[in-house]
Each structure stands twice: as C-alpha cells, then as structure tokens.
Amino acid sequence: MDPQRPNNFVEYKNLPILDPARITVPTMIIHGENAFAAKEEDLLPFYSQLKTRDKRNVLLPDGGHLLMLDKNHRRFQHEGLSFFDRP
C-alpha cells in the first residue's frame, strides 16, 4: 500500500458505498484480473444483487486497477463503447 495515503485502509473498509438493490439502470462492471481494489470474488456478490437484468460483468485479462492506462487499454475502450453502442 502507498505510505503517502494513510487512509487507504479506511477508504476500503466501507465498500461497497452503493446499494446494488437500488440500481435499476443498465450497468456494466469492468475490472482487471490483477486489480488490487476490485477482486472478482468481491464483485460477484454485488453484481448478482443488482436489480437490473440489463447488466454485464467484464473481466479483462492481465488488467490492473487503471485499465484505461494499461497496455490493453484498447480492449477497455472496446468493452465500454460496445456497452453504450447497444440498440
């Protein structure tokens, strides 16, 4: 963990900050395989509790926490654009 951010543990202890049962709009969760703050086993319960059937869970291989800056950033862009470009 970053020693310059002493509140880092406090920030993550209260996750999730949103109630998935109140989310009714189309939702995409996109995360990297190697993300330290978004492990698949932590996100799946949240995903399953979303109150929308229009949802997508995307796990990008070799991705980290900053997917838009990773070497596979084009895949991140593709997934995001394809979600918003649906009919």
mmCIF file of C-alpha atoms in Angstrom:
data_model
loop_
_atom_site.group_PDB
_atom_site.id
_atom_site.type_symbol
_atom_site.label_atom_id
_atom_site.label_comp_id
_atom_site.label_asym_id
_atom_site.label_seq_id
_atom_site.Cartn_x
_atom_site.Cartn_y
_atom_site.Cartn_z
ATOM 1 C CA MET A 1 0.000 0.000 0.000
ATOM 2 C CA ASP A 2 1.046 3.573 -0.637
ATOM 3 C CA PRO A 3 2.612 5.102 2.522
ATOM 4 C CA GLN A 4 1.532 8.554 1.279
ATOM 5 C CA ARG A 5 -2.113 7.534 1.702
ATOM 6 C CA PRO A 6 -2.573 6.525 5.348
ATOM 7 C CA ASN A 7 -6.371 6.494 4.982
ATOM 8 C CA ASN A 8 -6.235 3.857 2.281
ATOM 9 C CA PHE A 9 -7.487 1.105 4.597
ATOM 10 C CA VAL A 10 -10.297 3.299 5.914
ATOM 11 C CA GLU A 11 -11.470 4.007 2.366
ATOM 12 C CA TYR A 12 -11.733 0.311 1.501
ATOM 13 C CA LYS A 13 -13.243 -0.963 4.724
ATOM 14 C CA ASN A 14 -16.656 0.583 3.967
ATOM 15 C CA LEU A 15 -17.064 -0.834 0.466
ATOM 16 C CA PRO A 16 -19.380 -1.059 -1.310
ATOM 17 C CA ILE A 17 -20.564 2.512 -0.986
ATOM 18 C CA LEU A 18 -23.587 1.815 -3.216
ATOM 19 C CA ASP A 19 -26.553 -0.449 -2.514
ATOM 20 C CA PRO A 20 -26.820 -2.785 -5.529
ATOM 21 C CA ALA A 21 -30.501 -3.413 -4.759
ATOM 22 C CA ARG A 22 -31.236 0.234 -5.605
ATOM 23 C CA ILE A 23 -29.518 0.170 -9.005
ATOM 24 C CA THR A 24 -32.133 -0.398 -11.703
ATOM 25 C CA VAL A 25 -30.439 1.090 -14.774
ATOM 26 C CA PRO A 26 -28.245 -0.781 -17.293
ATOM 27 C CA THR A 27 -24.945 -1.449 -15.551
ATOM 28 C CA MET A 28 -21.522 -2.694 -16.582
ATOM 29 C CA ILE A 29 -18.832 -3.670 -14.112
ATOM 30 C CA ILE A 30 -15.446 -3.790 -15.792
ATOM 31 C CA HIS A 31 -12.326 -4.727 -13.872
ATOM 32 C CA GLY A 32 -8.856 -6.051 -14.417
ATOM 33 C CA GLU A 33 -7.706 -9.505 -13.455
ATOM 34 C CA ASN A 34 -4.877 -8.034 -11.362
ATOM 35 C CA ALA A 35 -6.723 -5.076 -9.815
ATOM 36 C CA PHE A 36 -5.891 -4.766 -6.126
ATOM 37 C CA ALA A 37 -9.138 -2.979 -5.247
ATOM 38 C CA ALA A 38 -11.557 -4.995 -7.370
ATOM 39 C CA LYS A 39 -11.168 -8.724 -6.889
ATOM 40 C CA GLU A 40 -13.625 -10.883 -8.803
ATOM 41 C CA GLU A 41 -14.745 -12.725 -5.669
ATOM 42 C CA ASP A 42 -15.616 -9.379 -4.059
ATOM 43 C CA LEU A 43 -17.508 -8.036 -7.082
ATOM 44 C CA LEU A 44 -19.651 -11.076 -7.928
ATOM 45 C CA PRO A 45 -21.988 -10.736 -4.903
ATOM 46 C CA PHE A 46 -22.517 -7.051 -5.741
ATOM 47 C CA TYR A 47 -23.156 -7.926 -9.389
ATOM 48 C CA SER A 48 -25.669 -10.646 -8.517
ATOM 49 C CA GLN A 49 -27.639 -8.243 -6.286
ATOM 50 C CA LEU A 50 -28.112 -5.585 -8.994
ATOM 51 C CA LYS A 51 -31.824 -5.001 -9.588
ATOM 52 C CA THR A 52 -31.437 -4.788 -13.336
ATOM 53 C CA ARG A 53 -31.379 -7.655 -15.765
ATOM 54 C CA ASP A 54 -29.525 -5.457 -18.245
ATOM 55 C CA LYS A 55 -26.048 -5.886 -16.818
ATOM 56 C CA ARG A 56 -22.609 -7.017 -17.881
ATOM 57 C CA ASN A 57 -19.598 -8.148 -15.871
ATOM 58 C CA VAL A 58 -16.311 -7.861 -17.800
ATOM 59 C CA LEU A 59 -13.015 -9.229 -16.504
ATOM 60 C CA LEU A 60 -10.040 -8.086 -18.581
ATOM 61 C CA PRO A 61 -7.098 -10.498 -18.535
ATOM 62 C CA ASP A 62 -3.780 -9.040 -17.391
ATOM 63 C CA GLY A 63 -5.521 -5.787 -16.470
ATOM 64 C CA GLY A 64 -4.692 -3.819 -13.369
ATOM 65 C CA HIS A 65 -6.560 -1.154 -11.411
ATOM 66 C CA LEU A 66 -6.108 1.565 -14.067
ATOM 67 C CA LEU A 67 -7.449 -0.277 -17.104
ATOM 68 C CA MET A 68 -7.679 2.830 -19.246
ATOM 69 C CA LEU A 69 -3.892 3.246 -18.917
ATOM 70 C CA ASP A 70 -2.856 -0.424 -19.142
ATOM 71 C CA LYS A 71 -1.196 -1.974 -22.162
ATOM 72 C CA ASN A 72 -4.591 -3.417 -23.159
ATOM 73 C CA HIS A 73 -6.375 -0.069 -22.903
ATOM 74 C CA ARG A 74 -7.900 -0.623 -26.350
ATOM 75 C CA ARG A 75 -9.807 -3.623 -25.004
ATOM 76 C CA PHE A 76 -11.130 -1.457 -22.169
ATOM 77 C CA GLN A 77 -12.251 1.139 -24.715
ATOM 78 C CA HIS A 78 -13.872 -1.517 -26.885
ATOM 79 C CA GLU A 79 -15.845 -3.006 -23.992
ATOM 80 C CA GLY A 80 -17.063 0.393 -22.813
ATOM 81 C CA LEU A 81 -18.057 1.567 -26.274
ATOM 82 C CA SER A 82 -19.814 -1.699 -27.111
ATOM 83 C CA PHE A 83 -21.883 -1.433 -23.926
ATOM 84 C CA PHE A 84 -23.036 2.076 -24.805
ATOM 85 C CA ASP A 85 -23.462 1.319 -28.510
ATOM 86 C CA ARG A 86 -26.108 -1.365 -27.993
ATOM 87 C CA PRO A 87 -29.535 -0.856 -29.581
#
